Structure formats: C-alpha cells, structure tokens
Amino acid sequence: MPAFEVARSLILASVSPLGVERVELLSSLGRVAAEDVVAPWDMPICDNSAMHGFAVRAADCRPGGSLRVTGYIPAGGTVALFEPGCTVRIMTGAPTPPGCDAVVPIEETEQRGDVILLKEEVSSRKHIRFRGEDVRIGNKVVPAGTIIHPPEISMLASFGKAIVPVYRRARVAVLSTGDELIELGEQPGSGKIINSNAMSLAAAIREIGAEPVLLGIARDSRESHREKMAEGLKADTLITSAGVSAGDRDLVRECLAELGVRQLFWKVDIKPGGPFAFGVKEGIPVFSLPGNPVSTMITFEELVRPALLRMMGHRRVIKPYVQATLRGEVRKKPGKVHFLRVRIEVENGVNWATSAGDQNTGILGTMLRANGIAVLPKEKTVFSPGEKVDVHLLRSDVGMLEE
C-alpha cells in the first residue's frame, strides 16, 4: 500500500501529454498552447495617437501659442505630412505623421477656424503609442504550456492567429459496475441504486476540459466486465467505479488483468478512498475508484484530476494548498491521510475551516456543503481549535486569503 504522495507521484510519472491539434481561435479557450506563438510584427505596428487631438512637435508648442491646422488623420487613415510650426488633427489609433513627437488632446486646445490655441504645456512623447512598445517582433506572446484565457485570445487575435496549436482533450471512458445499479430515469426499487457516480465523474471530467465517454454499467459477470472494459480501453484513459475491493463480486482488477492492464498498485493509505487501484495498458492509464459516491469524488479530485490535466498539457496539475484555521477539534485514527470535508469562510482576514458535517462516506450531503478538503497528515490524531491545516479548494469561487 503506497503512501498518498507516492501513489500520486507514480500516477503522474505514468502519464504524458497527448498529441497536438490545431483548432480555431475561440475553440482554444481553456486549452493549453502546445507550441510557442511568436509575434510576426511589432505591436503597435506603427506609432499612433492615444487620444483624439492634434499631432504636434513639442518644440513648436507653448501655453497660449497657436498652430495652424493643415490636415486630418482618421483612425485607419494614412499618414499625413505637416510643416514645422503647424499641426494635423488626429483621431485615437491613427498613425502619427513623421516629425510628430506628441499629441495634444482636444480638451487642451481651443480651435478658431483653421488655428488652435494651446492651453497647456506640451511635453515630448505625450499621448503617443510608439511602435513595438507593447510587443517586439519575434517575442513569445503565448509560450508553450500557457492556458489560453481571454487575454491570450485577444493577443492571438491581434496577430491574426486564426488557428492555434493546442494539446488534445483527453477522452475519458467512465464505467460503473454492479448488479444493484440502474440508469438515470429508471425508478429505483428495493436494493437498487441509481448510477450517480457516472454523472459526477462525467461532470468532473468535463469541468477540467476533458471529454467523458459514458460506457454504462458492467453487470456482475466477467463477460460484461471484459466487454465494457475493452471498449473503454479504446479511449485515452479508463475510469471504473466500484468492484475494486476484495468481495466475491469485485471483479474489476481481475478482469483488467485479463485484458492486459498492468496494475501498478492497489490500495492507498487514505480515507476515504483506500481501495483505489491504478494500472496501465500500452500507455493508457486505468483508474479503479471505490463505489461509494463520496470516495469516488474525492479520489478523482486528489488522484485522477492531476493526471488528466497533465495529459492535456497542463504544467501546474496539483492544486496549491491554502492554509485555514480550524474552528473546532478534529480527531482521527493514525496510519492514513484523512480528507476532511470542510466549509471555508473568511472572517476578519482569517480563513476559517469548519467540518461540513458527518464525515461518513455514505453521507453525500456533506459534499454539497463542503467547499474544501482539509488534508490531514497520516500519523497525527488530534487537531486542536485554532490549529492551521492545509486545504485544497473544491470550488474556484471560494474567496480564501493566500498567505
């Protein structure tokens, strides 16, 4: 039974980024750039006005002085020439004429016919965006490994990048096992359970930008298990739920072995989620999760999610810990890392962590109230009120303070 950190390291060492595909710019949102994108020209591409006003030479200007207006340059217009001692009216974004070293905003002038009167001191380089002051030709504008957000979309669009190289989305097959399961929409009778794990896993997979492939339910026979698993092994990765312990009908590990999956480990020193197995077949990772819905969600979060992110090119795959202060005492048995479902609230500049409720793995409601998982070290047994613990946030909208 490997330690939690060792198990996660083994998993991450067994996966690598998937292939590269080229997608339309908007489709790259949330994806990871697979290649450096280099600026093909300077940005701005030419000196241009940052204001509506008048292009001038600062040496020709003084408060109370006047300049004759000899031309007009609209946004998108062509460069106009102007004589020393004169000015050209110019709009925001329009190219500044040769010899111009400043723009005077309209509100700092008074126009009388074809002459303007200057109200303020004019300094050189004022209100001009100079060529290349943002990005120089040849600069990396989006390095490989960057997650593409709206600012990257804007930068790529500014350089005309209609097609972007990104890492491929992972296709993740999801298989639930057990005769007791029924599908969503069926009426549960005595001893029957709706297959909610498939939905929670599919949602978690989709949330990180991967593509879930739902295989349905494998019944408690080797034939059903092997048939469904063989289909799942055609995807980039396979996740099974339930049937991974040592009961008479826990067939998952045996059937995976029959299909050529090499098991790297079984059981991890964590609670909940201890009966977790991981294997590989021809580069395809296979995760076998416990069937309890809480254990399924927590093991996905802590052990599966980082691997899928790495497969899709992400470089920061493990959520950073944020420290929170316990409101009440917490006790646990030694020997296992405990994942405590907590509710995080920020009060008076302090991140407070409160138990989200009954920590029994059969209590799904506690997951609804939780917005974080406190990761409690394996050998420590008592955590006092006021003690700080490391927390992985479950939701991005939690306003915690980072120290």
Short mmCIF file of C-alpha atoms in Angstrom, two decimals:
data_model
loop_
_atom_site.label_atom_id
_atom_site.label_comp_id
_atom_site.label_asym_id
_atom_site.label_seq_id
_atom_site.Cartn_x
_atom_site.Cartn_y
_atom_site.Cartn_z
CA MET A 1 0.00 0.00 0.00
CA PRO A 2 1.80 3.17 -1.14
CA ALA A 3 1.65 6.45 0.73
CA PHE A 4 -0.68 9.07 -0.73
CA GLU A 5 2.13 11.25 -2.14
CA VAL A 6 3.94 8.19 -3.53
CA ALA A 7 0.77 6.94 -5.23
CA ARG A 8 0.15 10.31 -6.83
CA SER A 9 3.78 10.52 -7.99
CA LEU A 10 3.55 7.04 -9.56
CA ILE A 11 0.41 8.07 -11.41
CA LEU A 12 1.91 11.32 -12.71
CA ALA A 13 5.09 9.53 -13.79
CA SER A 14 2.95 7.15 -15.86
CA VAL A 15 1.18 9.77 -17.98
CA SER A 16 2.36 12.33 -20.51
CA PRO A 17 0.75 14.97 -22.73
CA LEU A 18 -1.44 13.74 -25.56
CA GLY A 19 -0.94 14.73 -29.16
CA VAL A 20 -1.26 18.23 -30.63
CA GLU A 21 -4.14 19.51 -32.71
CA ARG A 22 -4.81 22.83 -34.39
CA VAL A 23 -8.11 24.45 -33.57
CA GLU A 24 -9.92 27.67 -34.39
CA LEU A 25 -9.04 30.56 -32.10
CA LEU A 26 -12.22 30.56 -29.98
CA SER A 27 -12.05 26.78 -29.61
CA SER A 28 -8.64 27.18 -27.95
CA LEU A 29 -10.20 28.84 -24.88
CA GLY A 30 -9.26 26.88 -21.77
CA ARG A 31 -6.84 24.68 -23.71
CA VAL A 32 -3.06 24.56 -23.31
CA ALA A 33 -0.81 26.01 -26.01
CA ALA A 34 1.33 23.23 -27.46
CA GLU A 35 3.86 25.48 -29.23
CA ASP A 36 5.36 28.91 -28.69
CA VAL A 37 3.44 31.60 -30.55
CA VAL A 38 5.83 34.32 -31.72
CA ALA A 39 4.90 37.89 -32.70
CA PRO A 40 5.16 38.25 -36.51
CA TRP A 41 5.35 42.03 -36.27
CA ASP A 42 5.72 44.83 -33.74
CA MET A 43 2.73 45.88 -31.67
CA PRO A 44 1.73 48.61 -32.14
CA ILE A 45 2.71 48.13 -35.76
CA CYS A 46 3.35 51.88 -36.08
CA ASP A 47 3.47 55.00 -33.90
CA ASN A 48 -0.12 56.07 -33.29
CA SER A 49 -2.19 58.52 -31.32
CA ALA A 50 -3.53 57.57 -27.88
CA MET A 51 -6.04 60.46 -27.92
CA HIS A 52 -8.36 62.46 -30.11
CA GLY A 53 -6.39 65.68 -30.62
CA PHE A 54 -3.66 67.31 -32.65
CA ALA A 55 -0.29 65.89 -33.75
CA VAL A 56 2.50 68.37 -33.00
CA ARG A 57 6.20 68.88 -32.46
CA ALA A 58 6.67 69.68 -28.78
CA ALA A 59 9.33 72.27 -29.72
CA ASP A 60 6.67 74.28 -31.59
CA CYS A 61 4.34 74.45 -28.59
CA ARG A 62 3.95 76.79 -25.64
CA PRO A 63 0.94 77.70 -23.48
CA GLY A 64 -1.02 80.47 -25.18
CA GLY A 65 0.66 79.85 -28.53
CA SER A 66 -1.15 78.90 -31.72
CA LEU A 67 -0.67 76.41 -34.56
CA ARG A 68 -2.28 76.24 -37.99
CA VAL A 69 -4.22 73.03 -38.76
CA THR A 70 -3.10 71.68 -42.13
CA GLY A 71 -4.68 68.22 -42.27
CA TYR A 72 -6.70 65.41 -40.71
CA ILE A 73 -5.84 61.76 -40.00
CA PRO A 74 -8.76 59.48 -39.01
CA ALA A 75 -8.35 56.06 -37.39
CA GLY A 76 -7.39 53.71 -40.17
CA GLY A 77 -6.21 56.63 -42.31
CA THR A 78 -2.88 57.15 -43.97
CA VAL A 79 0.00 59.19 -42.60
CA ALA A 80 -0.19 62.91 -43.43
CA LEU A 81 2.69 65.36 -43.63
CA PHE A 82 2.73 68.59 -41.71
CA GLU A 83 5.03 71.58 -41.77
CA PRO A 84 7.08 72.82 -38.81
CA GLY A 85 5.01 75.19 -36.74
CA CYS A 86 1.77 73.57 -37.89
CA THR A 87 -0.42 70.70 -36.69
CA VAL A 88 -2.65 67.91 -38.00
CA ARG A 89 -5.92 66.89 -36.40
CA ILE A 90 -5.74 63.19 -35.46
CA MET A 91 -8.04 60.52 -34.03
CA THR A 92 -7.23 57.81 -31.48
CA GLY A 93 -5.37 54.95 -33.14
CA ALA A 94 -4.44 56.90 -36.25
CA PRO A 95 -0.77 56.79 -37.36
CA THR A 96 1.19 59.83 -36.28
CA PRO A 97 2.94 61.79 -39.07
CA PRO A 98 6.74 61.92 -39.45
CA GLY A 99 8.31 64.54 -37.22
CA CYS A 100 5.44 64.46 -34.73
CA ASP A 101 6.61 63.71 -31.18
CA ALA A 102 3.44 64.49 -29.18
CA VAL A 103 -0.35 64.65 -29.38
CA VAL A 104 -2.31 67.44 -27.70
CA PRO A 105 -5.80 66.30 -26.55
CA ILE A 106 -8.72 68.30 -27.98
CA GLU A 107 -9.74 69.46 -24.49
CA GLU A 108 -6.36 71.14 -24.03
CA THR A 109 -6.91 73.34 -27.09
CA GLU A 110 -9.30 75.97 -28.40
CA GLN A 111 -9.99 75.91 -32.12
CA ARG A 112 -10.64 79.09 -34.08
CA GLY A 113 -11.15 78.33 -37.75
CA ASP A 114 -8.00 76.62 -39.03
CA VAL A 115 -5.94 77.63 -35.99
CA ILE A 116 -5.74 76.07 -32.50
CA LEU A 117 -4.72 77.84 -29.31
CA LEU A 118 -2.72 75.78 -26.81
CA LYS A 119 -3.83 75.86 -23.18
CA GLU A 120 -1.25 73.58 -21.52
CA GLU A 121 2.47 72.75 -21.55
CA VAL A 122 3.28 70.09 -24.16
CA SER A 123 5.99 67.54 -23.49
CA SER A 124 7.67 65.24 -25.97
CA ARG A 125 6.28 61.67 -26.32
CA LYS A 126 2.97 62.65 -24.71
CA HIS A 127 -0.11 60.64 -25.80
CA ILE A 128 1.67 58.58 -28.44
CA ARG A 129 1.77 54.79 -28.52
CA PHE A 130 5.14 54.01 -30.04
CA ARG A 131 5.84 51.13 -32.42
CA GLY A 132 6.77 47.95 -30.56
CA GLU A 133 6.29 49.41 -27.07
CA ASP A 134 3.91 46.53 -26.22
CA VAL A 135 5.45 43.61 -28.14
CA ARG A 136 8.52 43.41 -30.36
CA ILE A 137 8.64 41.24 -33.46
CA GLY A 138 9.98 37.79 -32.51
CA ASN A 139 8.84 37.99 -28.88
CA LYS A 140 6.96 34.98 -27.46
CA VAL A 141 3.44 36.23 -26.93
CA VAL A 142 1.96 32.89 -25.80
CA PRO A 143 4.64 30.40 -24.66
CA ALA A 144 4.01 26.66 -24.90
CA GLY A 145 2.30 25.42 -21.76
CA THR A 146 0.17 28.54 -21.32
CA ILE A 147 -3.51 28.04 -20.51
CA ILE A 148 -5.43 30.15 -23.01
CA HIS A 149 -7.74 32.66 -21.35
CA PRO A 150 -9.50 35.73 -22.86
CA PRO A 151 -6.32 37.91 -22.68
CA GLU A 152 -4.41 35.28 -24.69
CA ILE A 153 -7.30 35.13 -27.16
CA SER A 154 -7.04 38.90 -27.57
CA MET A 155 -3.27 38.78 -28.10
CA LEU A 156 -3.51 35.93 -30.60
CA ALA A 157 -6.28 37.69 -32.48
CA SER A 158 -4.19 40.89 -32.56
CA PHE A 159 -1.56 38.99 -34.51
CA GLY A 160 -4.05 37.32 -36.83
CA LYS A 161 -3.72 33.83 -35.35
CA ALA A 162 -6.96 32.23 -36.55
CA ILE A 163 -5.64 28.70 -35.85
CA VAL A 164 -3.87 27.77 -32.62
CA PRO A 165 -1.83 24.62 -31.77
CA VAL A 166 -3.08 23.10 -28.51
CA TYR A 167 -2.84 19.80 -26.66
CA ARG A 168 -5.66 17.41 -27.38
CA ARG A 169 -8.54 16.97 -24.96
CA ALA A 170 -8.44 13.65 -23.13
CA ARG A 171 -11.25 11.22 -23.97
CA VAL A 172 -12.07 9.58 -20.66
CA ALA A 173 -14.15 6.41 -20.59
CA VAL A 174 -16.30 6.02 -17.46
CA LEU A 175 -17.59 2.61 -16.38
CA SER A 176 -19.76 1.83 -13.37
CA THR A 177 -20.05 -1.75 -12.11
CA GLY A 178 -22.62 -3.71 -10.12
CA ASP A 179 -25.95 -5.51 -10.48
CA GLU A 180 -27.50 -3.11 -7.97
CA LEU A 181 -27.16 -0.14 -10.32
CA ILE A 182 -29.88 1.28 -12.55
CA GLU A 183 -29.60 4.11 -15.04
CA LEU A 184 -30.81 7.66 -14.60
CA GLY A 185 -34.53 7.86 -15.37
CA GLU A 186 -35.36 4.38 -14.05
CA GLN A 187 -37.40 4.02 -10.87
CA PRO A 188 -35.30 2.54 -8.04
CA GLY A 189 -36.82 -0.45 -6.28
CA SER A 190 -35.66 -2.33 -3.22
CA GLY A 191 -31.88 -2.78 -3.23
CA LYS A 192 -31.39 -0.74 -6.39
CA ILE A 193 -29.21 2.39 -6.69
CA ILE A 194 -29.22 5.00 -9.43
CA ASN A 195 -25.86 5.21 -11.20
CA SER A 196 -24.98 8.69 -9.93
CA ASN A 197 -21.22 8.05 -9.98
CA ALA A 198 -21.17 8.11 -13.77
CA MET A 199 -22.78 11.55 -13.73
CA SER A 200 -20.49 13.03 -11.05
CA LEU A 201 -17.40 11.67 -12.81
CA ALA A 202 -18.58 12.91 -16.20
CA ALA A 203 -19.22 16.35 -14.71
CA ALA A 204 -15.79 16.46 -13.07
CA ILE A 205 -14.15 15.34 -16.32
CA ARG A 206 -15.98 17.95 -18.35
CA GLU A 207 -15.23 20.65 -15.77
CA ILE A 208 -11.49 20.34 -16.41
CA GLY A 209 -11.91 20.41 -20.19
CA ALA A 210 -11.74 16.68 -20.93
CA GLU A 211 -14.36 14.65 -22.80
CA PRO A 212 -16.31 11.98 -20.88
CA VAL A 213 -17.34 8.80 -22.69
CA LEU A 214 -20.07 7.01 -20.72
CA LEU A 215 -19.90 3.22 -21.07
CA GLY A 216 -22.94 2.44 -18.94
CA ILE A 217 -23.00 -0.33 -16.33
CA ALA A 218 -20.98 -3.55 -16.24
CA ARG A 219 -23.03 -6.26 -14.60
CA ASP A 220 -21.50 -8.68 -12.10
CA SER A 221 -20.13 -11.14 -14.65
CA ARG A 222 -16.70 -11.45 -16.19
CA GLU A 223 -18.19 -11.31 -19.68
CA SER A 224 -19.96 -8.00 -19.03
CA HIS A 225 -16.89 -6.52 -17.33
CA ARG A 226 -14.50 -7.52 -20.10
CA GLU A 227 -16.80 -6.33 -22.88
CA LYS A 228 -17.28 -2.87 -21.35
CA MET A 229 -13.64 -2.53 -20.30
CA ALA A 230 -12.34 -3.48 -23.74
CA GLU A 231 -14.46 -0.66 -25.17
CA GLY A 232 -13.14 1.73 -22.51
CA LEU A 233 -9.53 0.90 -23.34
CA LYS A 234 -10.07 2.48 -26.78
CA ALA A 235 -10.22 5.90 -25.09
CA ASP A 236 -7.26 7.88 -23.76
CA THR A 237 -7.95 6.66 -20.24
CA LEU A 238 -10.43 4.46 -18.42
CA ILE A 239 -12.05 5.12 -15.04
CA THR A 240 -14.04 2.38 -13.31
CA SER A 241 -16.24 2.85 -10.29
CA ALA A 242 -16.89 0.15 -7.63
CA GLY A 243 -15.91 -3.52 -7.70
CA VAL A 244 -12.32 -2.81 -6.68
CA SER A 245 -12.30 -4.31 -3.17
CA ALA A 246 -11.96 -8.00 -2.29
CA GLY A 247 -15.57 -9.20 -2.30
CA ASP A 248 -16.96 -12.13 -4.26
CA ARG A 249 -18.36 -9.83 -6.93
CA ASP A 250 -15.47 -7.37 -7.03
CA LEU A 251 -14.24 -8.36 -10.48
CA VAL A 252 -12.63 -5.16 -11.69
CA ARG A 253 -8.95 -5.85 -11.02
CA GLU A 254 -9.09 -9.46 -12.24
CA CYS A 255 -10.85 -8.55 -15.49
CA LEU A 256 -8.48 -5.65 -16.15
CA ALA A 257 -5.53 -8.01 -15.69
CA GLU A 258 -7.12 -10.45 -18.17
CA LEU A 259 -7.28 -7.59 -20.68
CA GLY A 260 -3.57 -6.86 -20.26
CA VAL A 261 -3.70 -3.96 -17.81
CA ARG A 262 -0.59 -3.99 -15.61
CA GLN A 263 -1.53 -2.99 -12.07
CA LEU A 264 0.98 -0.59 -10.50
CA PHE A 265 -0.67 -0.51 -7.09
CA TRP A 266 -3.83 -1.35 -5.19
CA LYS A 267 -4.94 0.43 -2.02
CA VAL A 268 -3.61 3.76 -0.80
CA ASP A 269 -3.15 4.99 2.78
CA ILE A 270 -6.04 7.46 2.51
CA LYS A 271 -9.51 7.81 3.99
CA PRO A 272 -11.91 7.90 2.28
CA GLY A 273 -10.90 6.13 -0.91
CA GLY A 274 -8.40 3.50 0.28
CA PRO A 275 -9.44 0.68 -2.10
CA PHE A 276 -8.13 2.53 -5.16
CA ALA A 277 -6.18 0.81 -7.93
CA PHE A 278 -4.09 2.15 -10.79
CA GLY A 279 -2.73 0.36 -13.83
CA VAL A 280 -1.54 0.94 -17.38
CA LYS A 281 -2.01 -0.80 -20.70
CA GLU A 282 0.10 0.35 -23.66
CA GLY A 283 0.29 3.87 -22.29
CA ILE A 284 -3.42 4.06 -21.39
CA PRO A 285 -3.87 4.80 -17.67
CA VAL A 286 -6.64 2.95 -15.85
CA PHE A 287 -8.07 4.25 -12.58
CA SER A 288 -10.25 1.97 -10.47
CA LEU A 289 -12.17 4.02 -7.92
CA PRO A 290 -14.24 2.88 -4.93
CA GLY A 291 -18.01 2.79 -5.49
CA ASN A 292 -19.07 4.99 -2.61
CA PRO A 293 -20.08 8.34 -4.19
CA VAL A 294 -18.05 10.42 -1.71
CA SER A 295 -14.97 8.22 -2.14
CA THR A 296 -15.40 8.38 -5.92
CA MET A 297 -15.44 12.18 -5.97
CA ILE A 298 -12.55 12.63 -3.53
CA THR A 299 -10.24 10.11 -5.20
CA PHE A 300 -10.97 11.70 -8.57
CA GLU A 301 -10.11 15.12 -7.14
CA GLU A 302 -6.87 14.06 -5.43
CA LEU A 303 -5.51 11.29 -7.69
CA VAL A 304 -7.21 11.33 -11.11
CA ARG A 305 -7.67 15.02 -11.84
CA PRO A 306 -3.90 15.84 -11.76
CA ALA A 307 -3.17 13.04 -14.23
CA LEU A 308 -5.84 14.15 -16.71
CA LEU A 309 -4.57 17.71 -16.55
CA ARG A 310 -1.04 16.55 -17.30
CA MET A 311 -2.32 14.54 -20.27
CA MET A 312 -3.88 17.73 -21.63
CA GLY A 313 -0.62 19.66 -21.36
CA HIS A 314 -1.09 21.44 -18.05
CA ARG A 315 2.08 22.02 -16.06
CA ARG A 316 0.56 23.02 -12.73
CA VAL A 317 -1.58 19.95 -12.09
CA ILE A 318 -1.75 19.72 -8.29
CA LYS A 319 -3.83 22.36 -6.57
CA PRO A 320 -1.76 24.53 -4.23
CA TYR A 321 -2.54 24.21 -0.56
CA VAL A 322 -4.14 27.15 1.19
CA GLN A 323 -3.96 27.30 4.98
CA ALA A 324 -7.10 27.59 7.07
CA THR A 325 -7.69 27.71 10.82
CA LEU A 326 -9.89 25.06 12.45
CA ARG A 327 -12.89 26.29 14.38
CA GLY A 328 -13.29 23.05 16.30
CA GLU A 329 -11.33 19.99 17.34
CA VAL A 330 -10.82 17.18 14.86
CA ARG A 331 -9.79 13.63 15.79
CA LYS A 332 -8.72 10.78 13.52
CA LYS A 333 -7.00 7.40 13.72
CA PRO A 334 -3.31 7.16 12.79
CA GLY A 335 -1.98 5.40 9.71
CA LYS A 336 -3.90 7.14 6.94
CA VAL A 337 -4.08 10.59 5.37
CA HIS A 338 -7.61 11.85 6.03
CA PHE A 339 -9.52 14.05 3.60
CA LEU A 340 -11.81 16.12 5.80
CA ARG A 341 -14.67 17.82 4.01
CA VAL A 342 -14.75 21.38 5.30
CA ARG A 343 -16.63 24.62 4.84
CA ILE A 344 -14.31 27.60 4.36
CA GLU A 345 -15.33 31.10 5.39
CA VAL A 346 -13.22 34.25 5.56
CA GLU A 347 -13.79 36.46 8.60
CA ASN A 348 -11.66 39.39 9.75
CA GLY A 349 -8.82 38.37 7.48
CA VAL A 350 -8.76 34.74 8.68
CA ASN A 351 -9.58 31.61 6.66
CA TRP A 352 -11.78 29.55 8.98
CA ALA A 353 -12.40 25.84 8.35
CA THR A 354 -15.44 24.10 9.83
CA SER A 355 -16.40 20.48 9.34
CA ALA A 356 -19.01 20.34 6.58
CA GLY A 357 -20.92 17.73 8.55
CA ASP A 358 -20.99 13.96 9.05
CA GLN A 359 -17.76 12.59 7.56
CA ASN A 360 -19.20 9.12 6.99
CA THR A 361 -18.52 8.19 3.38
CA GLY A 362 -22.19 7.38 2.86
CA ILE A 363 -23.28 10.98 3.56
CA LEU A 364 -23.42 12.74 0.20
CA GLY A 365 -24.92 15.92 1.66
CA THR A 366 -21.59 16.75 3.31
CA MET A 367 -20.04 17.08 -0.16
CA LEU A 368 -22.72 19.64 -1.06
CA ARG A 369 -21.86 21.79 1.96
CA ALA A 370 -18.09 21.42 1.56
CA ASN A 371 -16.05 23.86 -0.49
CA GLY A 372 -12.66 22.48 0.51
CA ILE A 373 -10.80 19.33 1.52
CA ALA A 374 -8.50 19.57 4.52
CA VAL A 375 -5.61 17.13 4.02
CA LEU A 376 -4.73 15.77 7.47
CA PRO A 377 -1.33 14.02 7.90
CA LYS A 378 -1.41 10.26 8.43
CA GLU A 379 0.20 9.91 11.86
CA LYS A 380 -1.30 12.89 13.67
CA THR A 381 -4.51 12.09 15.53
CA VAL A 382 -5.69 15.31 17.24
CA PHE A 383 -6.09 18.73 15.63
CA SER A 384 -7.00 21.48 18.10
CA PRO A 385 -9.24 24.52 17.58
CA GLY A 386 -7.15 27.38 16.20
CA GLU A 387 -4.68 25.00 14.54
CA LYS A 388 -3.87 25.59 10.87
CA VAL A 389 -4.44 22.86 8.30
CA ASP A 390 -3.70 22.57 4.57
CA VAL A 391 -6.76 22.78 2.33
CA HIS A 392 -7.43 22.02 -1.31
CA LEU A 393 -10.29 24.15 -2.57
CA LEU A 394 -13.10 22.31 -4.32
CA ARG A 395 -14.62 25.40 -5.88
CA SER A 396 -13.00 28.33 -7.63
CA ASP A 397 -15.42 30.86 -6.16
CA VAL A 398 -14.18 30.45 -2.59
CA GLY A 399 -12.65 33.77 -1.54
CA MET A 400 -9.79 32.48 0.60
CA LEU A 401 -6.79 34.52 1.59
CA GLU A 402 -3.42 33.17 0.46
CA GLU A 403 -0.56 33.68 2.87
#
